[in-house]
């Protein structure tokens, strides 16, 4: 466990690395507009820079790396980066979160390159709902990607589902049953406020308590699985042994145990999903900073970390406003969730 602790005694354990701010879906709760102020391509970290900064983070306690986006499979030659990161001593878990659209063609080379695990985002089993939410007709491709991940042998497959009242709240049991057929653990995520463009509405949040009540009415009793790590999901076991998770970011935040931070594709380091500002690591990286200088910058910044964004919002300190206004999003692409790796 990392000896580097923040002001709330939280260690530094997991780093989410965004590889691009671009995505091939337009999900209404995340990235609803067709065009955005994209990050300049010349600012994106190279594979060599990502490998080096990963080595520095691992040297101060990080042992879990997750590749995200936007959609990470849009990054060209991704297996080469996976191969580099899989070879970094001290990386115990190398995972990726994807929307699955391109996964069928990439699952095998990614596994061969050393990817340990994959999480696929899938909010509905119904193609018409998928098209309504994402404004793309690629539902079959996502299912094919999940099948390819299973066939390829990528272990510990997870399916992330954002639950929204009036959209997919009647699919809880269907998703659990689907997870069984593909040996995947389904994780239900409370609908979160991620910025003004998504027009978030609190009344559409399907809470952890409501999710559990609905599942209990279908399957009967369940038991909570004892925690052994700081993962965001609370896990539950049904009578037949099926396990599912709930990430209750809106109604029961997990800030107290959060050990994760995020690196944007252009090298901005954010210590909280709700952080408004971050630390530029690209500039020192490209200006000749030594590994020791980067370590000092990272550890000193983490030791000052006092972020508890979801807790602050729940307690009312966010004044009930949307996370970021639409005007602010247009001025600064780093405030977009698809830029910071959501």
CSV table of C-alpha atoms in Angstrom, one decimal:
chain,number,residue,atom,x,y,z
A,1,UNK,CA,0.0,0.0,0.0
A,2,UNK,CA,1.2,3.5,-0.8
A,3,UNK,CA,2.9,5.4,1.9
A,4,UNK,CA,1.9,8.6,0.2
A,5,UNK,CA,-1.3,9.8,1.9
A,6,UNK,CA,-3.6,12.8,1.4
A,7,UNK,CA,-5.0,15.0,4.2
A,8,UNK,CA,-7.7,12.4,4.8
A,9,UNK,CA,-5.2,9.6,5.0
A,10,UNK,CA,-6.2,8.1,1.7
A,11,UNK,CA,-3.4,6.4,-0.2
A,12,UNK,CA,-2.6,6.8,-3.9
A,13,UNK,CA,-3.5,3.4,-5.5
A,14,UNK,CA,-5.3,3.7,-8.8
A,15,UNK,CA,-4.6,5.9,-11.9
A,16,UNK,CA,-7.1,6.2,-14.7
A,17,UNK,CA,-5.3,7.3,-17.9
A,18,UNK,CA,-7.5,8.8,-20.6
A,19,UNK,CA,-6.1,8.2,-24.1
A,20,UNK,CA,-8.4,10.5,-26.1
A,21,UNK,CA,-11.2,12.9,-25.5
A,22,UNK,CA,-13.1,11.6,-28.6
A,23,UNK,CA,-15.8,9.0,-28.6
A,24,UNK,CA,-17.9,7.2,-31.3
A,25,UNK,CA,-21.1,7.4,-29.3
A,26,UNK,CA,-23.1,10.5,-28.1
A,27,UNK,CA,-24.7,9.3,-24.9
A,28,UNK,CA,-27.1,11.8,-23.5
A,29,UNK,CA,-25.8,11.6,-19.9
A,30,UNK,CA,-22.2,12.0,-20.9
A,31,UNK,CA,-21.4,13.5,-24.3
A,32,UNK,CA,-24.6,14.7,-25.9
A,33,UNK,CA,-23.3,17.2,-28.4
A,34,UNK,CA,-21.9,16.2,-31.9
A,35,UNK,CA,-19.0,18.6,-31.8
A,36,UNK,CA,-16.8,19.8,-28.9
A,37,UNK,CA,-13.6,21.9,-28.3
A,38,UNK,CA,-11.3,18.9,-28.8
A,39,UNK,CA,-7.8,18.7,-27.3
A,40,UNK,CA,-5.1,19.6,-29.8
A,41,UNK,CA,-3.6,16.4,-31.2
A,42,UNK,CA,-0.1,17.7,-30.6
A,43,UNK,CA,-0.9,18.0,-26.9
A,44,UNK,CA,-1.8,14.4,-26.5
A,45,UNK,CA,0.8,12.4,-24.5
A,46,UNK,CA,2.8,10.0,-26.6
A,47,UNK,CA,3.0,6.3,-25.7
A,48,UNK,CA,6.6,6.9,-24.5
A,49,UNK,CA,5.3,9.8,-22.3
A,50,UNK,CA,2.5,7.7,-20.9
A,51,UNK,CA,4.8,4.9,-20.1
A,52,UNK,CA,7.3,7.2,-18.3
A,53,UNK,CA,4.7,8.9,-16.3
A,54,UNK,CA,3.2,5.5,-15.4
A,55,UNK,CA,6.6,4.4,-14.1
A,56,UNK,CA,6.8,7.5,-11.9
A,57,UNK,CA,3.3,7.0,-10.5
A,58,UNK,CA,4.0,3.3,-9.8
A,59,UNK,CA,7.2,4.3,-8.0
A,60,UNK,CA,5.2,6.3,-5.4
A,61,UNK,CA,2.5,3.7,-4.8
A,62,UNK,CA,0.1,3.3,-7.7
A,63,UNK,CA,-0.4,-0.3,-8.7
A,64,UNK,CA,-3.7,-0.2,-10.6
A,65,UNK,CA,-3.9,1.3,-14.1
A,66,UNK,CA,-7.1,1.7,-16.1
A,67,UNK,CA,-7.2,3.0,-19.7
A,68,UNK,CA,-10.2,5.2,-20.5
A,69,UNK,CA,-11.3,7.9,-22.8
A,70,UNK,CA,-13.5,9.2,-24.4
A,71,UNK,CA,-13.3,5.8,-26.1
A,72,UNK,CA,-9.8,4.3,-25.7
A,73,UNK,CA,-10.1,2.0,-28.7
A,74,UNK,CA,-10.1,5.0,-30.9
A,75,UNK,CA,-6.4,5.5,-30.1
A,76,UNK,CA,-4.3,4.1,-32.9
A,77,UNK,CA,-1.9,1.2,-32.1
A,78,UNK,CA,-3.3,0.7,-28.7
A,79,UNK,CA,-1.8,-2.8,-28.2
A,80,UNK,CA,1.6,-1.2,-28.3
A,81,UNK,CA,0.8,1.0,-25.3
A,82,UNK,CA,-0.7,-1.9,-23.5
A,83,UNK,CA,2.4,-3.9,-24.1
A,84,UNK,CA,4.5,-1.1,-22.7
A,85,UNK,CA,2.4,-0.6,-19.6
A,86,UNK,CA,2.1,-4.4,-18.9
A,87,UNK,CA,5.9,-4.4,-18.7
A,88,UNK,CA,6.1,-1.7,-16.1
A,89,UNK,CA,7.3,-3.4,-12.8
A,90,UNK,CA,4.7,-2.9,-10.1
A,91,UNK,CA,1.6,-2.7,-12.2
A,92,UNK,CA,-0.6,-5.4,-10.6
A,93,UNK,CA,-3.8,-4.6,-12.5
A,94,UNK,CA,-4.0,-3.2,-16.1
A,95,UNK,CA,-7.6,-2.7,-17.1
A,96,UNK,CA,-9.6,-0.8,-19.7
A,97,UNK,CA,-13.1,0.7,-19.8
A,98,UNK,CA,-14.7,0.8,-23.3
A,99,UNK,CA,-18.1,1.3,-24.9
A,100,UNK,CA,-17.4,-2.0,-26.7
A,101,UNK,CA,-18.2,-0.8,-30.2
A,102,UNK,CA,-14.7,-1.6,-31.5
A,103,UNK,CA,-13.9,-4.4,-29.0
A,104,UNK,CA,-14.6,-7.4,-31.3
A,105,UNK,CA,-11.7,-6.6,-33.5
A,106,UNK,CA,-9.3,-5.5,-30.7
A,107,UNK,CA,-10.0,-8.0,-27.9
A,108,UNK,CA,-7.4,-10.6,-29.0
A,109,UNK,CA,-4.5,-8.3,-29.7
A,110,UNK,CA,-5.1,-6.5,-26.5
A,111,UNK,CA,-5.1,-9.7,-24.4
A,112,UNK,CA,-2.0,-10.8,-26.2
A,113,UNK,CA,-0.3,-7.5,-25.4
A,114,UNK,CA,-1.0,-8.0,-21.7
A,115,UNK,CA,-4.3,-6.4,-20.9
A,116,UNK,CA,-5.7,-8.0,-17.7
A,117,UNK,CA,-9.3,-7.0,-17.6
A,118,UNK,CA,-12.0,-5.1,-19.5
A,119,UNK,CA,-15.2,-3.3,-18.5
A,120,UNK,CA,-17.8,-2.6,-21.1
A,121,UNK,CA,-20.4,0.1,-20.8
A,122,UNK,CA,-23.9,-1.2,-21.7
A,123,UNK,CA,-27.0,0.7,-20.5
A,124,UNK,CA,-29.7,-1.4,-22.2
A,125,UNK,CA,-30.3,-4.7,-23.9
A,126,UNK,CA,-32.8,-3.1,-26.3
A,127,UNK,CA,-31.4,-1.8,-29.6
A,128,UNK,CA,-34.1,0.9,-29.9
A,129,UNK,CA,-33.3,2.3,-26.5
A,130,UNK,CA,-29.6,2.1,-27.2
A,131,UNK,CA,-30.1,4.2,-30.4
A,132,UNK,CA,-32.2,6.7,-28.5
A,133,UNK,CA,-29.5,7.1,-25.8
A,134,UNK,CA,-26.4,7.1,-27.9
A,135,UNK,CA,-27.7,8.4,-31.2
A,136,UNK,CA,-25.8,5.5,-32.9
A,137,UNK,CA,-27.1,2.2,-34.2
A,138,UNK,CA,-24.2,0.1,-32.9
A,139,UNK,CA,-25.9,-2.1,-30.3
A,140,UNK,CA,-25.0,-5.3,-32.1
A,141,UNK,CA,-21.3,-4.3,-32.2
A,142,UNK,CA,-21.3,-3.8,-28.5
A,143,UNK,CA,-22.8,-7.3,-27.9
A,144,UNK,CA,-20.2,-8.7,-30.3
A,145,UNK,CA,-17.4,-7.0,-28.4
A,146,UNK,CA,-18.6,-8.5,-25.2
A,147,UNK,CA,-18.7,-12.0,-26.8
A,148,UNK,CA,-15.2,-11.4,-28.2
A,149,UNK,CA,-13.9,-10.5,-24.8
A,150,UNK,CA,-15.3,-13.7,-23.4
A,151,UNK,CA,-14.0,-15.8,-26.2
A,152,UNK,CA,-10.5,-14.2,-26.0
A,153,UNK,CA,-10.2,-15.1,-22.4
A,154,UNK,CA,-10.1,-11.6,-20.9
A,155,UNK,CA,-11.0,-12.4,-17.3
A,156,UNK,CA,-13.1,-10.7,-14.7
A,157,UNK,CA,-15.4,-9.1,-17.3
A,158,UNK,CA,-17.6,-6.3,-15.9
A,159,UNK,CA,-20.6,-4.5,-17.5
A,160,UNK,CA,-21.3,-1.0,-16.3
A,161,UNK,CA,-24.8,0.2,-16.6
A,162,UNK,CA,-26.0,3.8,-15.8
A,163,UNK,CA,-29.5,3.5,-14.4
A,164,UNK,CA,-32.0,6.2,-15.2
A,165,UNK,CA,-35.5,6.4,-14.1
A,166,UNK,CA,-37.9,6.2,-17.0
A,167,UNK,CA,-35.2,4.9,-19.4
A,168,UNK,CA,-33.9,1.5,-18.4
A,169,UNK,CA,-35.1,1.0,-14.8
A,170,UNK,CA,-37.2,-1.9,-16.0
A,171,UNK,CA,-34.1,-3.8,-17.2
A,172,UNK,CA,-32.4,-4.6,-13.8
A,173,UNK,CA,-33.2,-8.3,-13.9
A,174,UNK,CA,-32.7,-8.6,-17.6
A,175,UNK,CA,-29.2,-7.2,-17.3
A,176,UNK,CA,-28.4,-9.5,-14.4
A,177,UNK,CA,-29.6,-12.5,-16.4
A,178,UNK,CA,-27.5,-11.3,-19.4
A,179,UNK,CA,-24.5,-11.0,-17.2
A,180,UNK,CA,-24.9,-14.6,-16.2
A,181,UNK,CA,-24.9,-15.7,-19.8
A,182,UNK,CA,-21.5,-14.0,-20.5
A,183,UNK,CA,-20.0,-14.7,-17.1
A,184,UNK,CA,-19.8,-10.9,-16.4
A,185,UNK,CA,-20.5,-9.0,-13.2
A,186,UNK,CA,-23.0,-6.2,-13.8
A,187,UNK,CA,-22.5,-3.0,-12.0
A,188,UNK,CA,-25.4,-0.5,-11.7
A,189,UNK,CA,-24.2,3.1,-11.6
A,190,UNK,CA,-26.4,5.9,-10.2
A,191,UNK,CA,-27.0,8.6,-12.7
A,192,UNK,CA,-24.6,11.4,-12.0
A,193,UNK,CA,-24.4,15.1,-12.8
A,194,UNK,CA,-21.4,15.5,-15.1
A,195,UNK,CA,-22.1,19.0,-16.5
A,196,UNK,CA,-24.5,21.4,-18.0
A,197,UNK,CA,-24.6,19.9,-21.5
A,198,UNK,CA,-26.2,16.7,-20.2
A,199,UNK,CA,-29.1,18.5,-18.6
A,200,UNK,CA,-28.9,16.3,-15.5
A,201,UNK,CA,-32.2,16.0,-13.5
A,202,UNK,CA,-32.1,14.6,-10.0
A,203,UNK,CA,-35.5,13.1,-10.3
A,204,UNK,CA,-34.1,10.7,-12.9
A,205,UNK,CA,-31.6,9.2,-10.3
A,206,UNK,CA,-32.5,5.6,-9.5
A,207,UNK,CA,-30.9,5.2,-6.1
A,208,UNK,CA,-29.0,2.3,-4.6
A,209,UNK,CA,-31.9,1.7,-2.2
A,210,UNK,CA,-34.4,1.5,-5.1
A,211,UNK,CA,-32.1,-0.8,-7.1
A,212,UNK,CA,-31.7,-3.2,-4.2
A,213,UNK,CA,-35.5,-3.1,-3.5
A,214,UNK,CA,-36.3,-3.9,-7.1
A,215,UNK,CA,-33.7,-6.7,-7.2
A,216,UNK,CA,-34.9,-8.2,-3.9
A,217,UNK,CA,-38.5,-8.2,-5.1
A,218,UNK,CA,-37.4,-10.4,-8.1
A,219,UNK,CA,-34.7,-12.6,-6.5
A,220,UNK,CA,-35.5,-12.6,-2.8
A,221,UNK,CA,-32.7,-12.2,-0.3
A,222,UNK,CA,-29.2,-11.0,-1.0
A,223,UNK,CA,-26.1,-10.5,1.0
A,224,UNK,CA,-23.4,-7.9,0.8
A,225,UNK,CA,-20.0,-9.1,-0.2
A,226,UNK,CA,-17.3,-8.1,2.3
A,227,UNK,CA,-15.0,-5.5,0.9
A,228,UNK,CA,-11.3,-6.4,0.3
A,229,UNK,CA,-10.3,-3.3,-1.8
A,230,UNK,CA,-11.2,0.3,-2.4
A,231,UNK,CA,-13.1,-0.3,-5.6
A,232,UNK,CA,-16.1,2.1,-6.0
A,233,UNK,CA,-18.8,-0.6,-6.3
A,234,UNK,CA,-20.5,-2.2,-3.3
A,235,UNK,CA,-21.1,-5.9,-4.3
A,236,UNK,CA,-24.0,-8.1,-3.5
A,237,UNK,CA,-24.6,-11.9,-3.8
A,238,UNK,CA,-27.9,-13.4,-4.8
A,239,UNK,CA,-29.0,-16.8,-3.4
A,240,UNK,CA,-27.7,-18.7,-6.5
A,241,UNK,CA,-24.2,-17.1,-6.1
A,242,UNK,CA,-24.6,-14.4,-8.8
A,243,UNK,CA,-22.8,-11.2,-7.8
A,244,UNK,CA,-23.7,-7.7,-8.9
A,245,UNK,CA,-22.4,-4.3,-7.9
A,246,UNK,CA,-23.8,-0.8,-7.3
A,247,UNK,CA,-21.8,2.4,-7.6
A,248,UNK,CA,-23.8,4.9,-5.6
A,249,UNK,CA,-21.9,8.0,-6.5
A,250,UNK,CA,-24.9,10.3,-6.1
A,251,UNK,CA,-26.7,9.1,-2.9
A,252,UNK,CA,-23.9,7.3,-1.0
A,253,UNK,CA,-20.5,8.6,-2.3
A,254,UNK,CA,-17.3,6.6,-1.6
A,255,UNK,CA,-15.0,9.6,-1.2
A,256,UNK,CA,-13.8,8.4,2.2
A,257,UNK,CA,-11.9,5.5,0.6
A,258,UNK,CA,-11.2,6.9,-2.8
A,259,UNK,CA,-7.6,6.2,-3.9
A,260,UNK,CA,-7.9,7.0,-7.6
A,261,UNK,CA,-6.9,9.9,-9.7
A,262,UNK,CA,-7.2,10.7,-13.4
A,263,UNK,CA,-4.7,11.8,-16.1
A,264,UNK,CA,-6.2,13.4,-19.2
A,265,UNK,CA,-5.0,12.6,-22.6
A,266,UNK,CA,-3.0,15.8,-22.7
A,267,UNK,CA,-1.4,15.3,-19.3
A,268,UNK,CA,-3.6,17.2,-16.8
A,269,UNK,CA,-3.7,15.3,-13.5
A,270,UNK,CA,-7.0,15.5,-11.6
A,271,UNK,CA,-7.4,14.1,-8.0
A,272,UNK,CA,-11.2,14.0,-8.1
A,273,UNK,CA,-13.8,13.4,-10.7
A,274,UNK,CA,-15.4,16.7,-9.7
A,275,UNK,CA,-12.2,18.7,-9.6
A,276,UNK,CA,-12.4,22.0,-11.4
A,277,UNK,CA,-8.6,22.4,-11.7
A,278,UNK,CA,-5.7,20.0,-12.0
A,279,UNK,CA,-1.9,19.8,-12.3
A,280,UNK,CA,-0.2,20.0,-15.6
A,281,UNK,CA,2.3,17.1,-15.9
A,282,UNK,CA,2.8,17.5,-19.7
A,283,UNK,CA,4.8,20.7,-19.4
A,284,UNK,CA,7.4,19.4,-16.9
A,285,UNK,CA,7.5,16.1,-18.8
A,286,UNK,CA,8.4,17.8,-22.0
A,287,UNK,CA,10.6,20.4,-20.4
A,288,UNK,CA,13.2,18.0,-19.2
A,289,UNK,CA,12.1,17.3,-15.6
A,290,UNK,CA,13.8,14.3,-14.0
A,291,UNK,CA,11.9,11.4,-12.6
A,292,UNK,CA,12.8,12.6,-9.1
A,293,UNK,CA,11.4,16.0,-9.9
A,294,UNK,CA,8.2,14.5,-11.2
A,295,UNK,CA,7.9,12.3,-8.1
A,296,UNK,CA,8.3,15.3,-5.8
A,297,UNK,CA,5.6,17.1,-7.7
A,298,UNK,CA,3.2,14.2,-7.6
A,299,UNK,CA,3.7,13.2,-4.0
A,300,UNK,CA,3.6,16.8,-2.8
A,301,UNK,CA,0.4,17.4,-4.7
A,302,UNK,CA,-1.3,14.2,-3.4
A,303,UNK,CA,-0.3,15.0,0.2
A,304,UNK,CA,-2.3,18.3,-0.1
A,305,UNK,CA,-5.3,16.5,-1.7
A,306,UNK,CA,-8.5,17.3,0.2
A,307,UNK,CA,-11.1,16.6,-2.6
A,308,UNK,CA,-14.4,15.0,-1.7
A,309,UNK,CA,-16.4,16.2,-4.6
A,310,UNK,CA,-19.4,13.9,-4.4
A,311,UNK,CA,-19.7,14.3,-0.7
A,312,UNK,CA,-19.7,18.0,-1.0
A,313,UNK,CA,-22.4,17.9,-3.6
A,314,UNK,CA,-24.6,15.6,-1.5
A,315,UNK,CA,-24.2,17.8,1.6
A,316,UNK,CA,-25.4,20.8,-0.3
A,317,UNK,CA,-22.1,22.7,-0.6
A,318,UNK,CA,-22.5,22.7,-4.3
A,319,UNK,CA,-25.6,24.9,-3.9
A,320,UNK,CA,-27.8,22.5,-6.0
A,321,UNK,CA,-26.3,23.8,-9.2
A,322,UNK,CA,-25.2,21.6,-12.1
A,323,UNK,CA,-21.6,20.5,-11.8
A,324,UNK,CA,-20.3,22.7,-14.6
A,325,UNK,CA,-22.3,25.2,-16.6
A,326,UNK,CA,-22.6,24.8,-20.4
A,327,UNK,CA,-20.8,28.1,-20.9
A,328,UNK,CA,-17.8,26.9,-18.8
A,329,UNK,CA,-17.7,23.6,-20.7
A,330,UNK,CA,-17.4,25.4,-24.0
A,331,UNK,CA,-14.4,27.4,-22.6
A,332,UNK,CA,-12.4,24.6,-21.1
A,333,UNK,CA,-12.5,21.1,-22.5
A,334,UNK,CA,-10.8,19.7,-19.4
A,335,UNK,CA,-14.1,20.1,-17.5
A,336,UNK,CA,-15.8,17.6,-19.8
A,337,UNK,CA,-16.2,14.1,-18.4
A,338,UNK,CA,-15.2,12.5,-21.6
A,339,UNK,CA,-11.9,14.4,-21.4
A,340,UNK,CA,-11.2,13.4,-17.8
A,341,UNK,CA,-12.0,9.7,-18.2
A,342,UNK,CA,-15.3,9.7,-16.3
